[in-house]
Amino acid sequence: MASRSAEAAKETSDLIESSVAKTRNGTKIAEKTAGALGEILNNAGKVSDLVKEIASASHEQAVGFSQVNQELAQIDRVTQQNTVNAEESASASEVLSTQAIQLQSLLNRFKLKGQTKH
């Protein structure tokens, strides 16, 4: 019986040592897992910050594009108005040119003293 007790005590001791070793190994794995999860959490925060920066930059670009579009629309309106003004000026120039020719024709009918008629 003493030898069976000794054998049982040895088996119990072996089981305890095995359990302690497995517990240590489990603790190391848990620590590594906790470290990895901490890194993941930290990186997730960094990714979140980057996404916020991208969103902010995209908003700024959208505002910039909107301003550019407004300015281009203003340039288009001014260009169209300039075209209308140029056409009106050309038309007025034609009218003035015709009137100048008519006035010259009327003035040619008159003779000033000391001047011969053309």
Backbone atoms as SQL, in Angstrom:
CREATE TABLE atoms (id INTEGER PRIMARY KEY, chain TEXT, resi INTEGER, resn TEXT, atom TEXT, x REAL, y REAL, z REAL);
INSERT INTO atoms VALUES
  (1, 'A', 1, 'MET', 'N', 0.810, -1.165, 0.000),
  (2, 'A', 1, 'MET', 'CA', 0.000, 0.000, 0.000),
  (3, 'A', 1, 'MET', 'C', 0.866, 1.246, 0.000),
  (4, 'A', 2, 'ALA', 'N', 1.984, 1.165, 0.678),
  (5, 'A', 2, 'ALA', 'CA', 2.878, 2.308, 0.728),
  (6, 'A', 2, 'ALA', 'C', 3.401, 2.614, -0.655),
  (7, 'A', 3, 'SER', 'N', 3.696, 1.548, -1.430),
  (8, 'A', 3, 'SER', 'CA', 4.199, 1.816, -2.771),
  (9, 'A', 3, 'SER', 'C', 3.116, 2.386, -3.648),
  (10, 'A', 4, 'ARG', 'N', 1.849, 1.964, -3.476),
  (11, 'A', 4, 'ARG', 'CA', 0.759, 2.533, -4.251),
  (12, 'A', 4, 'ARG', 'C', 0.519, 3.976, -3.849),
  (13, 'A', 5, 'SER', 'N', 0.646, 4.242, -2.587),
  (14, 'A', 5, 'SER', 'CA', 0.478, 5.620, -2.122),
  (15, 'A', 5, 'SER', 'C', 1.584, 6.498, -2.681),
  (16, 'A', 6, 'ALA', 'N', 2.792, 5.969, -2.685),
  (17, 'A', 6, 'ALA', 'CA', 3.923, 6.728, -3.230),
  (18, 'A', 6, 'ALA', 'C', 3.722, 6.952, -4.712),
  (19, 'A', 7, 'GLU', 'N', 3.242, 5.908, -5.378),
  (20, 'A', 7, 'GLU', 'CA', 2.991, 6.032, -6.822),
  (21, 'A', 7, 'GLU', 'C', 1.870, 7.033, -7.083),
  (22, 'A', 8, 'ALA', 'N', 0.831, 6.982, -6.286),
  (23, 'A', 8, 'ALA', 'CA', -0.291, 7.921, -6.432),
  (24, 'A', 8, 'ALA', 'C', 0.183, 9.328, -6.116),
  (25, 'A', 9, 'ALA', 'N', 1.039, 9.478, -5.123),
  (26, 'A', 9, 'ALA', 'CA', 1.565, 10.791, -4.759),
  (27, 'A', 9, 'ALA', 'C', 2.418, 11.323, -5.898),
  (28, 'A', 10, 'LYS', 'N', 3.218, 10.417, -6.517),
  (29, 'A', 10, 'LYS', 'CA', 4.051, 10.841, -7.644),
  (30, 'A', 10, 'LYS', 'C', 3.168, 11.262, -8.798),
  (31, 'A', 11, 'GLU', 'N', 2.122, 10.493, -9.100),
  (32, 'A', 11, 'GLU', 'CA', 1.210, 10.843, -10.200),
  (33, 'A', 11, 'GLU', 'C', 0.533, 12.180, -9.918),
  (34, 'A', 12, 'THR', 'N', 0.146, 12.349, -8.652),
  (35, 'A', 12, 'THR', 'CA', -0.492, 13.601, -8.258),
  (36, 'A', 12, 'THR', 'C', 0.490, 14.753, -8.420),
  (37, 'A', 13, 'SER', 'N', 1.735, 14.521, -7.989),
  (38, 'A', 13, 'SER', 'CA', 2.776, 15.541, -8.123),
  (39, 'A', 13, 'SER', 'C', 3.033, 15.853, -9.597),
  (40, 'A', 14, 'ASP', 'N', 3.075, 14.798, -10.436),
  (41, 'A', 14, 'ASP', 'CA', 3.280, 14.998, -11.882),
  (42, 'A', 14, 'ASP', 'C', 2.116, 15.796, -12.478),
  (43, 'A', 15, 'LEU', 'N', 0.894, 15.432, -12.061),
  (44, 'A', 15, 'LEU', 'CA', -0.286, 16.146, -12.555),
  (45, 'A', 15, 'LEU', 'C', -0.255, 17.616, -12.127),
  (46, 'A', 16, 'ILE', 'N', 0.153, 17.835, -10.893),
  (47, 'A', 16, 'ILE', 'CA', 0.246, 19.215, -10.392),
  (48, 'A', 16, 'ILE', 'C', 1.295, 19.982, -11.179),
  (49, 'A', 17, 'GLU', 'N', 2.468, 19.361, -11.384),
  (50, 'A', 17, 'GLU', 'CA', 3.532, 20.024, -12.153),
  (51, 'A', 17, 'GLU', 'C', 3.070, 20.299, -13.576),
  (52, 'A', 18, 'SER', 'N', 2.373, 19.341, -14.174),
  (53, 'A', 18, 'SER', 'CA', 1.860, 19.504, -15.529),
  (54, 'A', 18, 'SER', 'C', 0.827, 20.632, -15.560),
  (55, 'A', 19, 'SER', 'N', -0.037, 20.675, -14.557),
  (56, 'A', 19, 'SER', 'CA', -1.052, 21.729, -14.476),
  (57, 'A', 19, 'SER', 'C', -0.399, 23.095, -14.289),
  (58, 'A', 20, 'VAL', 'N', 0.641, 23.155, -13.426),
  (59, 'A', 20, 'VAL', 'CA', 1.364, 24.409, -13.205),
  (60, 'A', 20, 'VAL', 'C', 2.024, 24.859, -14.504),
  (61, 'A', 21, 'ALA', 'N', 2.654, 23.907, -15.239),
  (62, 'A', 21, 'ALA', 'CA', 3.311, 24.240, -16.508),
  (63, 'A', 21, 'ALA', 'C', 2.274, 24.721, -17.520),
  (64, 'A', 22, 'LYS', 'N', 1.155, 24.035, -17.588),
  (65, 'A', 22, 'LYS', 'CA', 0.099, 24.439, -18.519),
  (66, 'A', 22, 'LYS', 'C', -0.479, 25.804, -18.131),
  (67, 'A', 23, 'THR', 'N', -0.596, 26.024, -16.816),
  (68, 'A', 23, 'THR', 'CA', -1.103, 27.315, -16.335),
  (69, 'A', 23, 'THR', 'C', -0.141, 28.433, -16.711),
  (70, 'A', 24, 'ARG', 'N', 1.169, 28.178, -16.519),
  (71, 'A', 24, 'ARG', 'CA', 2.181, 29.187, -16.912),
  (72, 'A', 24, 'ARG', 'C', 2.104, 29.457, -18.413),
  (73, 'A', 25, 'ASN', 'N', 2.011, 28.383, -19.193),
  (74, 'A', 25, 'ASN', 'CA', 1.919, 28.519, -20.648),
  (75, 'A', 25, 'ASN', 'C', 0.651, 29.290, -21.024),
  (76, 'A', 26, 'GLY', 'N', -0.470, 28.943, -20.364),
  (77, 'A', 26, 'GLY', 'CA', -1.741, 29.643, -20.608),
  (78, 'A', 26, 'GLY', 'C', -1.630, 31.116, -20.243),
  (79, 'A', 27, 'THR', 'N', -0.914, 31.402, -19.145),
  (80, 'A', 27, 'THR', 'CA', -0.718, 32.795, -18.717),
  (81, 'A', 27, 'THR', 'C', 0.100, 33.555, -19.753),
  (82, 'A', 28, 'LYS', 'N', 1.161, 32.923, -20.278),
  (83, 'A', 28, 'LYS', 'CA', 1.981, 33.567, -21.319),
  (84, 'A', 28, 'LYS', 'C', 1.140, 33.851, -22.566),
  (85, 'A', 29, 'ILE', 'N', 0.337, 32.854, -22.959),
  (86, 'A', 29, 'ILE', 'CA', -0.523, 33.029, -24.136),
  (87, 'A', 29, 'ILE', 'C', -1.526, 34.157, -23.885),
  (88, 'A', 30, 'ALA', 'N', -2.100, 34.191, -22.681),
  (89, 'A', 30, 'ALA', 'CA', -3.069, 35.239, -22.341),
  (90, 'A', 30, 'ALA', 'C', -2.394, 36.621, -22.368),
  (91, 'A', 31, 'GLU', 'N', -1.146, 36.697, -21.866),
  (92, 'A', 31, 'GLU', 'CA', -0.414, 37.971, -21.881),
  (93, 'A', 31, 'GLU', 'C', -0.123, 38.420, -23.318),
  (94, 'A', 32, 'LYS', 'N', 0.306, 37.448, -24.159),
  (95, 'A', 32, 'LYS', 'CA', 0.561, 37.772, -25.569),
  (96, 'A', 32, 'LYS', 'C', -0.728, 38.227, -26.257),
  (97, 'A', 33, 'THR', 'N', -1.808, 37.522, -25.952),
  (98, 'A', 33, 'THR', 'CA', -3.105, 37.880, -26.545),
  (99, 'A', 33, 'THR', 'C', -3.529, 39.272, -26.097),
  (100, 'A', 34, 'ALA', 'N', -3.350, 39.569, -24.817),
  (101, 'A', 34, 'ALA', 'CA', -3.690, 40.891, -24.285),
  (102, 'A', 34, 'ALA', 'C', -2.844, 41.973, -24.971),
  (103, 'A', 35, 'GLY', 'N', -1.549, 41.670, -25.165),
  (104, 'A', 35, 'GLY', 'CA', -0.668, 42.622, -25.863),
  (105, 'A', 35, 'GLY', 'C', -1.115, 42.843, -27.299),
  (106, 'A', 36, 'ALA', 'N', -1.462, 41.749, -27.982),
  (107, 'A', 36, 'ALA', 'CA', -1.917, 41.853, -29.368),
  (108, 'A', 36, 'ALA', 'C', -3.227, 42.634, -29.445),
  (109, 'A', 37, 'LEU', 'N', -4.133, 42.348, -28.521),
  (110, 'A', 37, 'LEU', 'CA', -5.404, 43.081, -28.497),
  (111, 'A', 37, 'LEU', 'C', -5.179, 44.563, -28.194),
  (112, 'A', 38, 'GLY', 'N', -4.230, 44.856, -27.323),
  (113, 'A', 38, 'GLY', 'CA', -3.881, 46.257, -27.033),
  (114, 'A', 38, 'GLY', 'C', -3.351, 46.954, -28.273),
  (115, 'A', 39, 'GLU', 'N', -2.499, 46.258, -29.027),
  (116, 'A', 39, 'GLU', 'CA', -1.971, 46.812, -30.274),
  (117, 'A', 39, 'GLU', 'C', -3.084, 47.035, -31.278),
  (118, 'A', 40, 'ILE', 'N', -3.968, 46.065, -31.388),
  (119, 'A', 40, 'ILE', 'CA', -5.107, 46.191, -32.312),
  (120, 'A', 40, 'ILE', 'C', -5.943, 47.400, -31.929),
  (121, 'A', 41, 'LEU', 'N', -6.209, 47.551, -30.643),
  (122, 'A', 41, 'LEU', 'CA', -6.996, 48.684, -30.171),
  (123, 'A', 41, 'LEU', 'C', -6.288, 50.001, -30.474),
  (124, 'A', 42, 'ASN', 'N', -4.990, 50.043, -30.221),
  (125, 'A', 42, 'ASN', 'CA', -4.202, 51.249, -30.503),
  (126, 'A', 42, 'ASN', 'C', -4.229, 51.575, -31.991),
  (127, 'A', 43, 'ASN', 'N', -4.029, 50.556, -32.833),
  (128, 'A', 43, 'ASN', 'CA', -4.039, 50.767, -34.286),
  (129, 'A', 43, 'ASN', 'C', -5.427, 51.150, -34.784),
  (130, 'A', 44, 'ALA', 'N', -6.460, 50.598, -34.149),
  (131, 'A', 44, 'ALA', 'CA', -7.817, 50.971, -34.530),
  (132, 'A', 44, 'ALA', 'C', -8.046, 52.451, -34.251),
  (133, 'A', 45, 'GLY', 'N', -7.506, 52.936, -33.158),
  (134, 'A', 45, 'GLY', 'CA', -7.603, 54.362, -32.845),
  (135, 'A', 45, 'GLY', 'C', -6.883, 55.206, -33.893),
  (136, 'A', 46, 'LYS', 'N', -5.703, 54.734, -34.309),
  (137, 'A', 46, 'LYS', 'CA', -4.946, 55.456, -35.339),
  (138, 'A', 46, 'LYS', 'C', -5.712, 55.472, -36.654),
  (139, 'A', 47, 'VAL', 'N', -6.298, 54.327, -37.014),
  (140, 'A', 47, 'VAL', 'CA', -7.085, 54.245, -38.245),
  (141, 'A', 47, 'VAL', 'C', -8.277, 55.189, -38.157),
  (142, 'A', 48, 'SER', 'N', -8.917, 55.227, -37.021),
  (143, 'A', 48, 'SER', 'CA', -10.055, 56.125, -36.822),
  (144, 'A', 48, 'SER', 'C', -9.626, 57.580, -36.999),
  (145, 'A', 49, 'ASP', 'N', -8.481, 57.933, -36.442),
  (146, 'A', 49, 'ASP', 'CA', -7.963, 59.302, -36.598),
  (147, 'A', 49, 'ASP', 'C', -7.669, 59.610, -38.065),
  (148, 'A', 50, 'LEU', 'N', -7.074, 58.645, -38.774),
  (149, 'A', 50, 'LEU', 'CA', -6.770, 58.846, -40.195),
  (150, 'A', 50, 'LEU', 'C', -8.051, 59.013, -41.015),
  (151, 'A', 51, 'VAL', 'N', -9.060, 58.217, -40.692),
  (152, 'A', 51, 'VAL', 'CA', -10.331, 58.326, -41.407),
  (153, 'A', 51, 'VAL', 'C', -10.944, 59.707, -41.164),
  (154, 'A', 52, 'LYS', 'N', -10.850, 60.203, -39.935),
  (155, 'A', 52, 'LYS', 'CA', -11.358, 61.543, -39.626),
  (156, 'A', 52, 'LYS', 'C', -10.596, 62.600, -40.429),
  (157, 'A', 53, 'GLU', 'N', -9.275, 62.461, -40.509),
  (158, 'A', 53, 'GLU', 'CA', -8.468, 63.411, -41.282),
  (159, 'A', 53, 'GLU', 'C', -8.849, 63.372, -42.763),
  (160, 'A', 54, 'ILE', 'N', -9.046, 62.176, -43.285),
  (161, 'A', 54, 'ILE', 'CA', -9.437, 62.022, -44.698),
  (162, 'A', 54, 'ILE', 'C', -10.796, 62.669, -44.924),
  (163, 'A', 55, 'ALA', 'N', -11.718, 62.445, -44.011),
  (164, 'A', 55, 'ALA', 'CA', -13.054, 63.031, -44.139),
  (165, 'A', 55, 'ALA', 'C', -12.973, 64.551, -44.107),
  (166, 'A', 56, 'SER', 'N', -12.155, 65.079, -43.223),
  (167, 'A', 56, 'SER', 'CA', -11.994, 66.535, -43.127),
  (168, 'A', 56, 'SER', 'C', -11.378, 67.097, -44.399),
  (169, 'A', 57, 'ALA', 'N', -10.345, 66.429, -44.910),
  (170, 'A', 57, 'ALA', 'CA', -9.697, 66.878, -46.142),
  (171, 'A', 57, 'ALA', 'C', -10.660, 66.790, -47.322),
  (172, 'A', 58, 'SER', 'N', -11.461, 65.738, -47.357),
  (173, 'A', 58, 'SER', 'CA', -12.453, 65.593, -48.432),
  (174, 'A', 58, 'SER', 'C', -13.477, 66.709, -48.369),
  (175, 'A', 59, 'HIS', 'N', -13.886, 67.061, -47.158),
  (176, 'A', 59, 'HIS', 'CA', -14.844, 68.166, -47.003),
  (177, 'A', 59, 'HIS', 'C', -14.225, 69.479, -47.489),
  (178, 'A', 60, 'GLU', 'N', -12.973, 69.711, -47.106),
  (179, 'A', 60, 'GLU', 'CA', -12.290, 70.932, -47.545),
  (180, 'A', 60, 'GLU', 'C', -12.177, 70.969, -49.067),
  (181, 'A', 61, 'GLN', 'N', -11.875, 69.832, -49.687),
  (182, 'A', 61, 'GLN', 'CA', -11.803, 69.784, -51.144),
  (183, 'A', 61, 'GLN', 'C', -13.163, 70.063, -51.770),
  (184, 'A', 62, 'ALA', 'N', -14.208, 69.505, -51.180),
  (185, 'A', 62, 'ALA', 'CA', -15.557, 69.725, -51.711),
  (186, 'A', 62, 'ALA', 'C', -15.917, 71.202, -51.641),
  (187, 'A', 63, 'VAL', 'N', -15.562, 71.840, -50.532),
  (188, 'A', 63, 'VAL', 'CA', -15.814, 73.274, -50.392),
  (189, 'A', 63, 'VAL', 'C', -15.002, 74.046, -51.432),
  (190, 'A', 64, 'GLY', 'N', -13.753, 73.653, -51.621),
  (191, 'A', 64, 'GLY', 'CA', -12.902, 74.300, -52.629),
  (192, 'A', 64, 'GLY', 'C', -13.464, 74.137, -54.030),
  (193, 'A', 65, 'PHE', 'N', -13.924, 72.927, -54.359),
  (194, 'A', 65, 'PHE', 'CA', -14.509, 72.690, -55.678),
  (195, 'A', 65, 'PHE', 'C', -15.760, 73.535, -55.868),
  (196, 'A', 66, 'SER', 'N', -16.546, 73.644, -54.823),
  (197, 'A', 66, 'SER', 'CA', -17.767, 74.449, -54.889),
  (198, 'A', 66, 'SER', 'C', -17.414, 75.911, -55.166),
  (199, 'A', 67, 'GLN', 'N', -16.392, 76.408, -54.488),
  (200, 'A', 67, 'GLN', 'CA', -15.969, 77.794, -54.707),
  (201, 'A', 67, 'GLN', 'C', -15.439, 77.985, -56.127),
  (202, 'A', 68, 'VAL', 'N', -14.675, 77.015, -56.606),
  (203, 'A', 68, 'VAL', 'CA', -14.155, 77.098, -57.971),
  (204, 'A', 68, 'VAL', 'C', -15.313, 77.109, -58.968),
  (205, 'A', 69, 'ASN', 'N', -16.300, 76.247, -58.744),
  (206, 'A', 69, 'ASN', 'CA', -17.464, 76.210, -59.638),
  (207, 'A', 69, 'ASN', 'C', -18.217, 77.533, -59.622),
  (208, 'A', 70, 'GLN', 'N', -18.352, 78.126, -58.446),
  (209, 'A', 70, 'GLN', 'CA', -19.027, 79.424, -58.354),
  (210, 'A', 70, 'GLN', 'C', -18.244, 80.486, -59.120),
  (211, 'A', 71, 'GLU', 'N', -16.929, 80.473, -58.962),
  (212, 'A', 71, 'GLU', 'CA', -16.094, 81.462, -59.656),
  (213, 'A', 71, 'GLU', 'C', -16.149, 81.250, -61.167),
  (214, 'A', 72, 'LEU', 'N', -16.146, 79.987, -61.602),
  (215, 'A', 72, 'LEU', 'CA', -16.242, 79.705, -63.031),
  (216, 'A', 72, 'LEU', 'C', -17.587, 80.161, -63.587),
  (217, 'A', 73, 'ALA', 'N', -18.640, 79.987, -62.807),
  (218, 'A', 73, 'ALA', 'CA', -19.963, 80.460, -63.234),
  (219, 'A', 73, 'ALA', 'C', -19.958, 81.978, -63.348),
  (220, 'A', 74, 'GLN', 'N', -19.301, 82.644, -62.412),
  (221, 'A', 74, 'GLN', 'CA', -19.194, 84.106, -62.453),
  (222, 'A', 74, 'GLN', 'C', -18.394, 84.539, -63.683),
  (223, 'A', 75, 'ILE', 'N', -17.302, 83.844, -63.966),
  (224, 'A', 75, 'ILE', 'CA', -16.497, 84.158, -65.160),
  (225, 'A', 75, 'ILE', 'C', -17.337, 83.966, -66.415),
  (226, 'A', 76, 'ASP', 'N', -18.130, 82.893, -66.443),
  (227, 'A', 76, 'ASP', 'CA', -18.994, 82.634, -67.593),
  (228, 'A', 76, 'ASP', 'C', -20.000, 83.764, -67.776),
  (229, 'A', 77, 'ARG', 'N', -20.618, 84.215, -66.671),
  (230, 'A', 77, 'ARG', 'CA', -21.582, 85.320, -66.766),
  (231, 'A', 77, 'ARG', 'C', -20.912, 86.588, -67.280),
  (232, 'A', 78, 'VAL', 'N', -19.722, 86.888, -66.768),
  (233, 'A', 78, 'VAL', 'CA', -18.997, 88.088, -67.201),
  (234, 'A', 78, 'VAL', 'C', -18.621, 87.972, -68.674),
  (235, 'A', 79, 'THR', 'N', -18.178, 86.787, -69.084),
  (236, 'A', 79, 'THR', 'CA', -17.808, 86.566, -70.486),
  (237, 'A', 79, 'THR', 'C', -19.021, 86.762, -71.392),
  (238, 'A', 80, 'GLN', 'N', -20.153, 86.213, -70.980),
  (239, 'A', 80, 'GLN', 'CA', -21.372, 86.380, -71.776),
  (240, 'A', 80, 'GLN', 'C', -21.765, 87.852, -71.856),
  (241, 'A', 81, 'GLN', 'N', -21.651, 88.556, -70.732),
  (242, 'A', 81, 'GLN', 'CA', -21.986, 89.989, -70.737),
  (243, 'A', 81, 'GLN', 'C', -21.010, 90.757, -71.617),
  (244, 'A', 82, 'ASN', 'N', -19.732, 90.397, -71.577),
  (245, 'A', 82, 'ASN', 'CA', -18.738, 91.051, -72.432),
  (246, 'A', 82, 'ASN', 'C', -19.055, 90.813, -73.908),
  (247, 'A', 83, 'THR', 'N', -19.501, 89.608, -74.223),
  (248, 'A', 83, 'THR', 'CA', -19.871, 89.294, -75.607),
  (249, 'A', 83, 'THR', 'C', -21.045, 90.155, -76.053),
  (250, 'A', 84, 'VAL', 'N', -22.055, 90.254, -75.189),
  (251, 'A', 84, 'VAL', 'CA', -23.216, 91.099, -75.497),
  (252, 'A', 84, 'VAL', 'C', -22.769, 92.549, -75.678),
  (253, 'A', 85, 'ASN', 'N', -21.910, 93.038, -74.781),
  (254, 'A', 85, 'ASN', 'CA', -21.422, 94.418, -74.877),
  (255, 'A', 85, 'ASN', 'C', -20.624, 94.634, -76.160),
  (256, 'A', 86, 'ALA', 'N', -19.800, 93.651, -76.522),
  (257, 'A', 86, 'ALA', 'CA', -19.007, 93.769, -77.748),
  (258, 'A', 86, 'ALA', 'C', -19.919, 93.814, -78.967),
  (259, 'A', 87, 'GLU', 'N', -20.952, 92.977, -78.960),
  (260, 'A', 87, 'GLU', 'CA', -21.897, 92.982, -80.085),
  (261, 'A', 87, 'GLU', 'C', -22.643, 94.308, -80.160),
  (262, 'A', 88, 'GLU', 'N', -23.053, 94.815, -79.002),
  (263, 'A', 88, 'GLU', 'CA', -23.745, 96.101, -78.976),
  (264, 'A', 88, 'GLU', 'C', -22.806, 97.221, -79.437),
  (265, 'A', 89, 'SER', 'N', -21.541, 97.154, -79.014),
  (266, 'A', 89, 'SER', 'CA', -20.565, 98.173, -79.437),
  (267, 'A', 89, 'SER', 'C', -20.328, 98.108, -80.942),
  (268, 'A', 90, 'ALA', 'N', -20.242, 96.893, -81.474),
  (269, 'A', 90, 'ALA', 'CA', -20.043, 96.741, -82.920),
  (270, 'A', 90, 'ALA', 'C', -21.239, 97.300, -83.673),
  (271, 'A', 91, 'SER', 'N', -22.435, 97.026, -83.177),
  (272, 'A', 91, 'SER', 'CA', -23.643, 97.541, -83.815),
  (273, 'A', 91, 'SER', 'C', -23.680, 99.058, -83.738),
  (274, 'A', 92, 'ALA', 'N', -23.353, 99.614, -82.589),
  (275, 'A', 92, 'ALA', 'CA', -23.328, 101.070, -82.435),
  (276, 'A', 92, 'ALA', 'C', -22.270, 101.686, -83.330),
  (277, 'A', 93, 'SER', 'N', -21.127, 101.019, -83.469),
  (278, 'A', 93, 'SER', 'CA', -20.064, 101.524, -84.354),
  (279, 'A', 93, 'SER', 'C', -20.540, 101.567, -85.798),
  (280, 'A', 94, 'GLU', 'N', -21.275, 100.543, -86.210),
  (281, 'A', 94, 'GLU', 'CA', -21.813, 100.532, -87.576),
  (282, 'A', 94, 'GLU', 'C', -22.779, 101.692, -87.780),
  (283, 'A', 95, 'VAL', 'N', -23.644, 101.898, -86.800),
  (284, 'A', 95, 'VAL', 'CA', -24.610, 102.997, -86.891),
  (285, 'A', 95, 'VAL', 'C', -23.874, 104.326, -86.947),
  (286, 'A', 96, 'LEU', 'N', -22.888, 104.495, -86.070),
  (287, 'A', 96, 'LEU', 'CA', -22.114, 105.743, -86.056),
  (288, 'A', 96, 'LEU', 'C', -21.353, 105.938, -87.360),
  (289, 'A', 97, 'SER', 'N', -20.803, 104.858, -87.894),
  (290, 'A', 97, 'SER', 'CA', -20.084, 104.945, -89.156),
  (291, 'A', 97, 'SER', 'C', -21.018, 105.394, -90.279),
  (292, 'A', 98, 'THR', 'N', -22.203, 104.808, -90.330),
  (293, 'A', 98, 'THR', 'CA', -23.200, 105.186, -91.338),
  (294, 'A', 98, 'THR', 'C', -23.607, 106.643, -91.159),
  (295, 'A', 99, 'GLN', 'N', -23.828, 107.047, -89.913),
  (296, 'A', 99, 'GLN', 'CA', -24.211, 108.435, -89.648),
  (297, 'A', 99, 'GLN', 'C', -23.071, 109.389, -90.001),
  (298, 'A', 100, 'ALA', 'N', -21.831, 108.985, -89.757),
  (299, 'A', 100, 'ALA', 'CA', -20.685, 109.832, -90.105),
  (300, 'A', 100, 'ALA', 'C', -20.598, 110.017, -91.610),
  (301, 'A', 101, 'ILE', 'N', -20.843, 108.948, -92.358),
  (302, 'A', 101, 'ILE', 'CA', -20.835, 109.039, -93.825),
  (303, 'A', 101, 'ILE', 'C', -21.944, 109.970, -94.295),
  (304, 'A', 102, 'GLN', 'N', -23.123, 109.824, -93.676),
  (305, 'A', 102, 'GLN', 'CA', -24.242, 110.697, -94.046),
  (306, 'A', 102, 'GLN', 'C', -23.934, 112.150, -93.701),
  (307, 'A', 103, 'LEU', 'N', -23.341, 112.382, -92.532),
  (308, 'A', 103, 'LEU', 'CA', -22.977, 113.737, -92.115),
  (309, 'A', 103, 'LEU', 'C', -21.935, 114.318, -93.048),
  (310, 'A', 104, 'GLN', 'N', -20.965, 113.503, -93.438),
  (311, 'A', 104, 'GLN', 'CA', -19.928, 113.962, -94.377),
  (312, 'A', 104, 'GLN', 'C', -20.575, 114.346, -95.706),
  (313, 'A', 105, 'SER', 'N', -21.534, 113.553, -96.141),
  (314, 'A', 105, 'SER', 'CA', -22.245, 113.838, -97.387),
  (315, 'A', 105, 'SER', 'C', -23.007, 115.147, -97.275),
  (316, 'A', 106, 'LEU', 'N', -23.647, 115.379, -96.132),
  (317, 'A', 106, 'LEU', 'CA', -24.379, 116.630, -95.926),
  (318, 'A', 106, 'LEU', 'C', -23.426, 117.824, -95.868),
  (319, 'A', 107, 'LEU', 'N', -22.293, 117.638, -95.191),
  (320, 'A', 107, 'LEU', 'CA', -21.334, 118.733, -95.073),
  (321, 'A', 107, 'LEU', 'C', -20.697, 119.074, -96.416),
  (322, 'A', 108, 'ASN', 'N', -20.559, 118.094, -97.281),
  (323, 'A', 108, 'ASN', 'CA', -19.965, 118.329, -98.592),
  (324, 'A', 108, 'ASN', 'C', -20.850, 119.237, -99.448),
  (325, 'A', 109, 'ARG', 'N', -22.121, 119.379, -99.119),
  (326, 'A', 109, 'ARG', 'CA', -23.027, 120.241, -99.863),
  (327, 'A', 109, 'ARG', 'C', -22.769, 121.729, -99.589),
  (328, 'A', 110, 'PHE', 'N', -22.172, 121.956, -98.442),
  (329, 'A', 110, 'PHE', 'CA', -21.935, 123.349, -98.069),
  (330, 'A', 110, 'PHE', 'C', -20.556, 123.788, -98.548),
  (331, 'A', 111, 'LYS', 'N', -20.492, 125.100, -98.853),
  (332, 'A', 111, 'LYS', 'CA', -19.222, 125.666, -99.298),
  (333, 'A', 111, 'LYS', 'C', -18.879, 126.773, -98.346),
  (334, 'A', 112, 'LEU', 'N', -17.692, 126.704, -97.794),
  (335, 'A', 112, 'LEU', 'CA', -17.233, 127.737, -96.870),
  (336, 'A', 112, 'LEU', 'C', -16.505, 128.804, -97.688),
  (337, 'A', 113, 'LYS', 'N', -16.549, 130.028, -97.164),
  (338, 'A', 113, 'LYS', 'CA', -15.850, 131.120, -97.865),
  (339, 'A', 113, 'LYS', 'C', -14.380, 130.772, -97.976),
  (340, 'A', 114, 'GLY', 'N', -13.857, 131.038, -99.149),
  (341, 'A', 114, 'GLY', 'CA', -12.440, 130.802, -99.390),
  (342, 'A', 114, 'GLY', 'C', -12.118, 129.355, -99.665),
  (343, 'A', 115, 'GLN', 'N', -13.106, 128.528, -99.770),
  (344, 'A', 115, 'GLN', 'CA', -12.880, 127.101, -100.009),
  (345, 'A', 115, 'GLN', 'C', -13.616, 126.718, -101.266),
  (346, 'A', 116, 'THR', 'N', -12.989, 125.949, -102.070),
  (347, 'A', 116, 'THR', 'CA', -13.649, 125.492, -103.278),
  (348, 'A', 116, 'THR', 'C', -14.407, 124.228, -102.973),
  (349, 'A', 117, 'LYS', 'N', -15.490, 124.006, -103.719),
  (350, 'A', 117, 'LYS', 'CA', -16.330, 122.840, -103.478),
  (351, 'A', 117, 'LYS', 'C', -15.639, 121.603, -104.013),
  (352, 'A', 118, 'HIS', 'N', -15.680, 120.576, -103.271),
  (353, 'A', 118, 'HIS', 'CA', -15.051, 119.300, -103.667),
  (354, 'A', 118, 'HIS', 'C', -15.907, 118.536, -104.576);
